[in-house]
Amino acid sequence: MPSSVTSSEDECEELQSRRFDDSYSFSADVSESESSSSSTSTFSTAVTSSAFELDSNSEFLAAPRIMLPVVGGRHVIIPAKMPERDKPEGLELSETELMKERFAKLLLGEDMSGGGRGVCTALAISNAITNLAATVFGELWKLEPLAPQRKLMWQREMNWLLCVSDSIAELIPSVQEFPGGRTFKVMITQPRSDIYVNLPALKKLDAMLISILDGFHDTEFYYVERGMGVADAEHIEANPCSPLLQRPSISLEEKWWLPFPKVPPNSLSEETRKRLQQCRECTNQIFKAAVAINSSVLSGMEVPQVYLESLPKSEKACLGDILQRYITADQFSPDHLLDYLDLSSEYTTLEFANRIESAVHFWRLKCHKKKLIRAKTGSWSGTVKGLGCDIEKSRLFANRADTLLAKLKLYFPGLPQTDLDINKIQFNKV
């Protein structure tokens, strides 16, 4: 038994001595691990550098796509560029958001705070169209086609604003026939008469103006800035003209920001001259038609009560000394009166128009009040005869003032809107 234990101990000592006598050492193990890691890093660096060299030197091979492993043993490829079909959806979304903003502003009456202090819908639409026109045509100072973006904006947003008119309808009687041969009278909806007549005409006038602008491409004339026009003056032949024509007009001197038109040294061709003259006449006719439509619509509106309450209490306060004396005289000539008045500036002309228009409604209101008094008192008293004379005088003076106002607007077709027109637009409920 003791001998067996001794032999087992000897075997253990022999194994330990054999382990430490081999060439294995800790430093050798560490060196092996370092060499393996360095070889691995060298291999990975070589692969990476070769990949970059291949990508930089190759003109036809694209960069490799990034592939991420997912569940199921498949890969997801992330494209470097989004497909083109996603772009129209974003554009359509932006137009939809813009349309929502426009209609929200109309519904709230331009009061985006929602406090209920907005204007009426008619005034909100009018202001929106005015602001849109100023945005699109406000800086159009040259005879050239409208930019495609501005033209698209004008057509798109005008369709949005005018689609409200589809809901402004009135009931008219109509006859419907049934299969049995019987006829019935029914009421059908139709756009309101003024919209039904005037809106298609205005759309046609708008299309005519856009087509006139589109025709000004590849023209013989061009535009330069004011300073450049003076610098290039020596390259243009001096045509003999009168001293009056050499001096620029006062309106052109005031509008210094407008570009200066330039023509070739030999002037414009005869064909270009004829075409410009035709465009000028056509534009003038379009302007007159638009003014006539606007005037007819404004004349059909009811005079706001706010305007009537703000009228002066006497005809002299409405007109002043000169106008009141000429209109109430025995002999009245509107042409002679307009020649006598100082209409040199737009401000004074508009002031005279406001005074005359207020006098017209003052006399009409006075005539209406006296008619009510006459209806209450009866036709037998002597006071009624005096009221009848006053009514005739008020009607005569109102007609004279109305004729003078019409002449004034005829002589000055580009006159801004009067106070009554502004009040009608502001307090319009229809």
Coordinates of C-alpha atoms in Angstrom, one line a residue:
M1 CA 0.0 0.0 0.0
P2 CA 2.7 2.5 0.8
S3 CA 4.6 1.5 -2.2
S4 CA 1.6 2.3 -4.5
V5 CA 1.2 5.8 -3.0
T6 CA 4.9 6.5 -3.5
S7 CA 4.7 5.4 -7.2
S8 CA 1.7 7.8 -7.8
E9 CA 3.6 10.7 -6.3
D10 CA 6.6 10.0 -8.5
E11 CA 4.4 10.1 -11.6
C12 CA 3.0 13.5 -10.7
E13 CA 6.4 14.9 -10.1
E14 CA 7.5 13.6 -13.5
L15 CA 4.6 15.2 -15.3
Q16 CA 5.2 18.6 -13.7
S17 CA 8.9 18.5 -14.6
R18 CA 8.1 17.5 -18.2
R19 CA 5.6 20.5 -18.5
F20 CA 8.2 23.1 -17.4
D21 CA 11.0 21.6 -19.4
D22 CA 9.1 22.1 -22.7
S23 CA 9.7 25.2 -25.0
Y24 CA 6.3 26.8 -24.0
S25 CA 6.5 30.1 -22.1
F26 CA 4.1 33.0 -21.3
S27 CA 6.1 35.4 -23.4
A28 CA 5.8 33.1 -26.4
D29 CA 2.1 33.0 -25.9
V30 CA 1.8 36.8 -25.8
S31 CA 4.0 37.2 -28.9
E32 CA 1.8 34.7 -30.8
S33 CA -1.4 36.6 -29.9
E34 CA 0.2 40.0 -30.9
S35 CA 1.4 38.5 -34.2
S36 CA -2.0 37.1 -35.0
S37 CA -3.8 40.4 -34.1
S38 CA -1.2 42.4 -36.1
S39 CA -1.7 40.1 -39.1
T40 CA -5.4 40.5 -38.8
S41 CA -5.2 44.3 -38.7
T42 CA -2.8 44.3 -41.6
F43 CA -5.2 42.2 -43.6
S44 CA -8.2 44.4 -42.8
T45 CA -6.2 47.6 -43.5
A46 CA -5.0 46.1 -46.8
V47 CA -8.6 45.2 -47.8
T48 CA -9.9 48.7 -46.8
S49 CA -7.2 50.6 -48.6
S50 CA -7.7 48.4 -51.7
A51 CA -11.4 49.1 -51.5
F52 CA -10.7 52.9 -51.4
E53 CA -8.2 52.7 -54.2
L54 CA -10.7 50.8 -56.3
D55 CA -13.4 53.3 -55.6
S56 CA -11.2 56.3 -56.3
N57 CA -9.5 54.9 -59.4
S58 CA -12.6 53.4 -61.0
E59 CA -14.7 55.6 -63.1
F60 CA -17.5 53.2 -63.7
L61 CA -18.1 51.3 -60.4
A62 CA -20.3 53.0 -57.9
A63 CA -19.9 52.9 -54.2
P64 CA -21.1 49.7 -52.6
R65 CA -24.5 49.8 -51.0
I66 CA -24.8 49.4 -47.2
M67 CA -26.5 46.1 -46.3
L68 CA -27.9 45.5 -42.8
P69 CA -28.8 42.0 -41.6
V70 CA -32.3 41.6 -40.4
V71 CA -34.4 38.7 -38.9
G72 CA -34.9 35.9 -41.4
G73 CA -31.5 35.9 -43.0
R74 CA -32.3 38.6 -45.5
H75 CA -30.8 42.1 -46.0
V76 CA -32.3 45.5 -46.4
I77 CA -30.7 47.7 -49.1
I78 CA -30.7 51.4 -48.3
P79 CA -30.7 53.4 -51.6
A80 CA -28.4 56.4 -51.7
K81 CA -31.2 58.5 -53.4
M82 CA -34.9 58.6 -52.9
P83 CA -37.0 57.6 -55.9
E84 CA -38.4 60.4 -58.1
R85 CA -42.0 59.4 -57.6
D86 CA -41.9 60.8 -54.1
K87 CA -41.3 64.4 -55.2
P88 CA -44.7 65.1 -56.7
E89 CA -46.4 63.9 -53.5
G90 CA -44.4 66.4 -51.5
L91 CA -45.2 69.2 -54.0
E92 CA -48.9 68.3 -53.9
L93 CA -48.9 68.3 -50.1
S94 CA -47.4 71.8 -50.0
E95 CA -50.0 73.1 -52.4
T96 CA -52.7 71.5 -50.3
E97 CA -51.4 73.1 -47.2
L98 CA -51.2 76.5 -49.0
M99 CA -54.8 76.1 -50.1
K100 CA -55.9 75.3 -46.5
E101 CA -54.2 78.4 -45.3
R102 CA -55.9 80.6 -47.9
F103 CA -59.3 79.3 -47.1
A104 CA -58.8 79.4 -43.4
K105 CA -57.9 83.1 -43.8
L106 CA -61.1 83.7 -45.8
L107 CA -63.3 81.9 -43.3
L108 CA -61.8 83.8 -40.4
G109 CA -62.1 87.1 -42.2
E110 CA -58.3 87.7 -42.1
D111 CA -58.4 87.5 -38.3
M112 CA -56.0 84.5 -37.8
S113 CA -56.2 84.9 -34.0
G114 CA -59.8 83.6 -34.1
G115 CA -61.1 86.5 -31.9
G116 CA -64.1 87.3 -34.1
R117 CA -62.8 90.7 -35.3
G118 CA -62.5 89.6 -38.9
V119 CA -64.0 91.4 -41.9
C120 CA -66.8 90.1 -44.0
T121 CA -66.2 87.3 -46.5
A122 CA -66.7 89.6 -49.6
L123 CA -64.0 92.0 -48.3
A124 CA -61.7 89.2 -47.4
I125 CA -61.9 87.8 -51.0
S126 CA -61.4 91.3 -52.5
N127 CA -58.3 91.9 -50.3
A128 CA -57.0 88.5 -51.2
I129 CA -57.3 89.1 -55.0
T130 CA -55.7 92.6 -54.6
N131 CA -52.8 91.2 -52.6
L132 CA -52.3 88.4 -55.2
A133 CA -52.3 90.9 -58.1
A134 CA -49.7 93.0 -56.3
T135 CA -47.5 90.0 -55.7
V136 CA -47.7 88.7 -59.3
F137 CA -47.9 92.0 -61.3
G138 CA -46.5 94.5 -58.7
E139 CA -42.9 94.3 -60.1
L140 CA -43.8 93.8 -63.8
W141 CA -42.1 96.9 -65.2
K142 CA -41.1 95.6 -68.6
L143 CA -42.9 94.4 -71.7
E144 CA -42.0 90.8 -71.4
P145 CA -43.7 87.5 -70.8
L146 CA -44.8 86.7 -67.3
A147 CA -42.5 84.2 -65.4
P148 CA -43.9 80.7 -65.4
Q149 CA -43.9 80.5 -61.6
R150 CA -45.8 83.7 -61.3
K151 CA -48.3 82.7 -64.0
L152 CA -48.9 79.4 -62.3
M153 CA -49.4 81.1 -59.0
W154 CA -51.9 83.6 -60.5
Q155 CA -53.9 80.9 -62.2
R156 CA -53.9 78.5 -59.3
E157 CA -54.8 80.9 -56.5
M158 CA -57.4 82.8 -58.6
N159 CA -59.1 79.5 -59.2
W160 CA -59.1 78.9 -55.4
L161 CA -60.5 82.3 -54.7
L162 CA -63.1 82.3 -57.4
C163 CA -64.5 78.9 -56.6
V164 CA -66.4 80.6 -53.8
S165 CA -68.6 82.1 -56.4
D166 CA -69.9 78.7 -57.3
S167 CA -71.9 78.7 -54.1
I168 CA -73.4 82.2 -54.7
A169 CA -76.6 81.2 -56.5
E170 CA -80.2 82.2 -56.9
L171 CA -83.4 80.3 -57.6
I172 CA -85.1 80.9 -61.0
P173 CA -88.3 79.3 -62.3
S174 CA -87.9 76.6 -64.9
V175 CA -90.0 74.0 -66.7
Q176 CA -89.2 70.3 -66.6
E177 CA -90.7 67.7 -68.9
F178 CA -91.4 64.2 -67.6
P179 CA -91.6 61.0 -69.7
G180 CA -95.4 61.0 -69.6
G181 CA -95.5 64.3 -71.5
R182 CA -96.5 66.4 -68.5
T183 CA -94.6 69.5 -67.6
F184 CA -94.0 71.0 -64.1
K185 CA -92.7 74.3 -63.0
V186 CA -89.7 74.0 -60.7
M187 CA -87.1 76.3 -59.2
I188 CA -83.5 75.6 -60.2
T189 CA -80.3 77.2 -59.0
Q190 CA -78.3 79.5 -61.2
P191 CA -75.3 81.7 -60.5
R192 CA -76.3 85.2 -59.4
S193 CA -77.0 87.4 -62.3
D194 CA -74.1 89.8 -61.9
I195 CA -71.7 86.9 -61.4
Y196 CA -73.2 85.0 -64.3
V197 CA -72.7 88.0 -66.6
N198 CA -69.5 89.7 -65.4
L199 CA -67.2 86.8 -64.2
P200 CA -66.8 85.1 -67.6
A201 CA -66.1 88.5 -69.2
L202 CA -63.4 89.3 -66.6
K203 CA -61.8 85.9 -67.1
K204 CA -61.6 86.5 -70.8
L205 CA -60.1 90.0 -70.3
D206 CA -57.5 88.4 -68.0
A207 CA -56.6 85.8 -70.6
M208 CA -56.2 88.5 -73.2
L209 CA -53.8 90.5 -71.1
I210 CA -51.7 87.4 -70.4
S211 CA -51.6 86.6 -74.1
I212 CA -50.4 90.1 -74.9
L213 CA -47.6 89.8 -72.4
D214 CA -46.6 86.4 -73.8
G215 CA -46.2 88.0 -77.2
F216 CA -43.3 90.2 -76.1
H217 CA -40.5 87.7 -76.7
D218 CA -37.5 88.3 -78.9
T219 CA -38.3 91.9 -79.2
E220 CA -36.2 94.6 -81.0
F221 CA -36.1 96.8 -77.9
Y222 CA -34.6 96.1 -74.5
Y223 CA -34.3 97.7 -71.1
V224 CA -31.5 99.1 -69.0
E225 CA -31.2 100.8 -65.6
R226 CA -31.5 104.6 -65.4
G227 CA -27.8 105.1 -64.8
M228 CA -26.8 102.8 -67.7
G229 CA -29.2 104.6 -70.0
V230 CA -27.3 107.9 -69.4
A231 CA -23.9 106.2 -69.8
D232 CA -24.8 104.7 -73.1
A233 CA -26.3 107.9 -74.5
E234 CA -23.3 108.5 -76.8
H235 CA -24.0 105.3 -78.7
I236 CA -27.4 106.5 -79.9
E237 CA -28.0 108.9 -82.7
A238 CA -29.5 112.1 -81.6
N239 CA -32.8 112.5 -83.5
P240 CA -33.9 116.1 -84.0
C241 CA -36.9 116.8 -81.9
S242 CA -38.5 119.7 -80.2
P243 CA -37.3 120.9 -76.7
L244 CA -40.7 119.9 -75.3
L245 CA -40.2 116.3 -76.4
Q246 CA -36.6 116.1 -75.1
R247 CA -37.7 116.9 -71.5
P248 CA -39.1 113.8 -69.8
S249 CA -42.6 114.0 -68.3
I250 CA -43.1 114.7 -64.6
S251 CA -44.5 111.2 -64.0
L252 CA -41.4 109.6 -65.5
E253 CA -39.1 111.8 -63.4
E254 CA -41.0 110.8 -60.2
K255 CA -40.8 107.0 -61.1
W256 CA -37.0 106.9 -61.1
W257 CA -37.0 103.1 -60.3
L258 CA -38.5 102.1 -63.6
P259 CA -36.1 100.6 -66.2
F260 CA -35.3 102.7 -69.3
P261 CA -36.3 101.3 -72.7
K262 CA -33.7 101.3 -75.5
V263 CA -34.2 100.8 -79.2
P264 CA -31.6 100.0 -81.9
P265 CA -29.7 102.9 -83.6
N266 CA -31.9 102.6 -86.7
S267 CA -35.1 102.7 -84.6
L268 CA -37.8 100.1 -84.6
S269 CA -39.1 98.4 -87.7
E270 CA -42.4 99.3 -89.2
E271 CA -43.9 95.9 -88.3
T272 CA -42.8 96.3 -84.6
R273 CA -44.4 99.8 -84.5
K274 CA -47.7 98.6 -85.8
R275 CA -47.7 95.7 -83.4
L276 CA -47.0 97.9 -80.4
Q277 CA -49.7 100.3 -81.5
Q278 CA -52.2 97.4 -81.7
C279 CA -51.2 96.2 -78.3
R280 CA -51.6 99.6 -76.9
E281 CA -55.1 100.1 -78.3
C282 CA -56.2 96.6 -77.2
T283 CA -54.9 97.2 -73.7
N284 CA -56.8 100.4 -73.5
Q285 CA -60.0 98.7 -74.6
I286 CA -59.4 96.0 -72.0
F287 CA -58.9 98.6 -69.3
K288 CA -62.1 100.5 -70.3
A289 CA -64.1 97.3 -70.2
A290 CA -62.8 96.3 -66.8
V291 CA -63.5 99.8 -65.4
A292 CA -67.0 99.7 -66.9
I293 CA -67.7 96.3 -65.2
N294 CA -66.3 97.5 -61.9
S295 CA -68.4 100.7 -62.0
S296 CA -71.6 98.8 -62.9
V297 CA -71.1 96.4 -60.0
L298 CA -70.3 99.2 -57.5
S299 CA -73.3 101.2 -58.7
G300 CA -75.5 98.2 -58.0
M301 CA -74.4 98.0 -54.4
E302 CA -76.4 99.6 -51.7
V303 CA -75.0 102.8 -50.1
P304 CA -73.8 101.8 -46.6
Q305 CA -75.6 103.5 -43.7
V306 CA -72.2 104.4 -42.3
Y307 CA -71.5 106.6 -45.3
L308 CA -74.9 108.3 -45.1
E309 CA -74.4 109.1 -41.4
S310 CA -71.0 110.6 -42.1
L311 CA -72.3 113.1 -44.7
P312 CA -72.0 116.8 -43.8
K313 CA -75.1 118.7 -42.6
S314 CA -75.2 121.2 -45.4
E315 CA -74.5 121.4 -49.2
K316 CA -71.9 124.1 -48.6
A317 CA -70.0 121.9 -46.2
C318 CA -70.0 119.1 -48.9
L319 CA -68.9 121.2 -51.9
G320 CA -67.2 124.3 -50.7
D321 CA -67.9 127.8 -51.9
I322 CA -66.8 127.5 -55.5
L323 CA -68.5 124.2 -56.4
Q324 CA -71.7 125.1 -54.5
R325 CA -72.0 128.4 -56.3
Y326 CA -71.5 126.9 -59.8
I327 CA -73.8 123.9 -59.3
T328 CA -76.7 125.9 -57.8
A329 CA -76.4 128.7 -60.3
D330 CA -79.2 129.3 -62.9
Q331 CA -76.9 128.4 -65.8
F332 CA -74.8 125.3 -65.4
S333 CA -72.0 123.9 -67.7
P334 CA -70.0 121.0 -66.4
D335 CA -67.3 121.4 -69.0
H336 CA -66.7 125.1 -68.1
L337 CA -66.6 124.2 -64.4
L338 CA -64.0 121.4 -65.0
D339 CA -61.8 123.9 -67.0
Y340 CA -62.0 126.3 -64.1
L341 CA -61.0 123.8 -61.4
D342 CA -57.4 123.0 -60.5
L343 CA -57.1 119.4 -61.5
S344 CA -53.3 119.3 -61.9
S345 CA -52.7 116.5 -59.4
E346 CA -54.4 113.3 -58.7
Y347 CA -54.9 114.2 -55.0
T348 CA -56.9 117.3 -55.7
T349 CA -58.9 115.6 -58.5
L350 CA -59.9 112.8 -56.1
E351 CA -60.8 115.4 -53.4
F352 CA -63.2 117.1 -55.9
A353 CA -64.7 113.7 -56.8
N354 CA -65.3 112.9 -53.1
R355 CA -66.9 116.3 -52.5
I356 CA -69.2 116.0 -55.6
E357 CA -70.2 112.5 -54.7
S358 CA -71.1 113.3 -51.2
A359 CA -73.2 116.3 -52.4
V360 CA -75.1 113.9 -54.8
H361 CA -76.1 111.7 -51.9
F362 CA -76.8 114.6 -49.6
W363 CA -79.3 116.0 -52.0
R364 CA -80.9 112.6 -52.7
L365 CA -81.2 111.9 -49.0
K366 CA -82.7 115.4 -48.5
C367 CA -85.2 114.7 -51.3
H368 CA -86.2 111.4 -49.7
K369 CA -86.7 113.0 -46.3
K370 CA -88.9 115.7 -47.8
K371 CA -91.0 113.1 -49.6
L372 CA -91.7 111.4 -46.4
I373 CA -92.7 114.7 -44.8
R374 CA -95.0 115.4 -47.7
A375 CA -96.6 112.0 -47.4
K376 CA -97.4 112.6 -43.8
T377 CA -98.7 116.1 -44.0
G378 CA -101.0 115.6 -47.1
S379 CA -101.3 117.5 -50.3
W380 CA -103.7 120.3 -49.2
S381 CA -101.5 122.5 -47.1
G382 CA -99.5 125.4 -48.3
T383 CA -96.4 124.0 -46.7
V384 CA -96.5 121.1 -49.1
K385 CA -96.1 123.4 -52.1
G386 CA -92.9 124.7 -50.6
L387 CA -91.8 121.2 -50.0
G388 CA -92.5 120.3 -53.6
C389 CA -90.3 123.2 -54.8
D390 CA -87.5 122.1 -52.5
I391 CA -87.8 118.5 -53.7
E392 CA -87.5 119.6 -57.3
K393 CA -84.5 121.8 -56.5
S394 CA -82.8 119.0 -54.6
R395 CA -83.4 116.6 -57.5
L396 CA -82.0 119.1 -60.0
F397 CA -78.9 119.8 -58.0
A398 CA -78.3 116.1 -57.5
N399 CA -78.5 115.4 -61.2
R400 CA -76.1 118.3 -62.0
A401 CA -73.6 117.0 -59.5
D402 CA -74.0 113.4 -60.9
T403 CA -73.4 114.7 -64.4
L404 CA -70.3 116.6 -63.2
L405 CA -68.9 113.5 -61.5
A406 CA -69.5 111.4 -64.6
K407 CA -67.6 114.0 -66.7
L408 CA -64.8 114.0 -64.2
K409 CA -64.4 110.2 -64.3
L410 CA -64.5 110.3 -68.0
Y411 CA -61.6 112.8 -68.2
F412 CA -59.6 110.9 -65.6
P413 CA -60.2 107.2 -66.2
G414 CA -57.4 106.2 -63.9
L415 CA -58.8 107.9 -60.9
P416 CA -58.5 105.9 -57.7
Q417 CA -61.6 104.7 -55.8
T418 CA -63.6 107.3 -54.1
D419 CA -64.7 107.2 -50.4
L420 CA -68.1 105.8 -51.4
D421 CA -66.5 103.0 -53.4
I422 CA -64.2 102.1 -50.5
N423 CA -67.2 102.1 -48.1
K424 CA -69.2 99.9 -50.4
I425 CA -66.5 97.4 -50.7
Q426 CA -65.7 97.5 -47.0
F427 CA -69.3 97.1 -45.7
N428 CA -70.6 94.9 -48.5
K429 CA -72.5 91.9 -47.2
V430 CA -73.5 90.2 -50.4

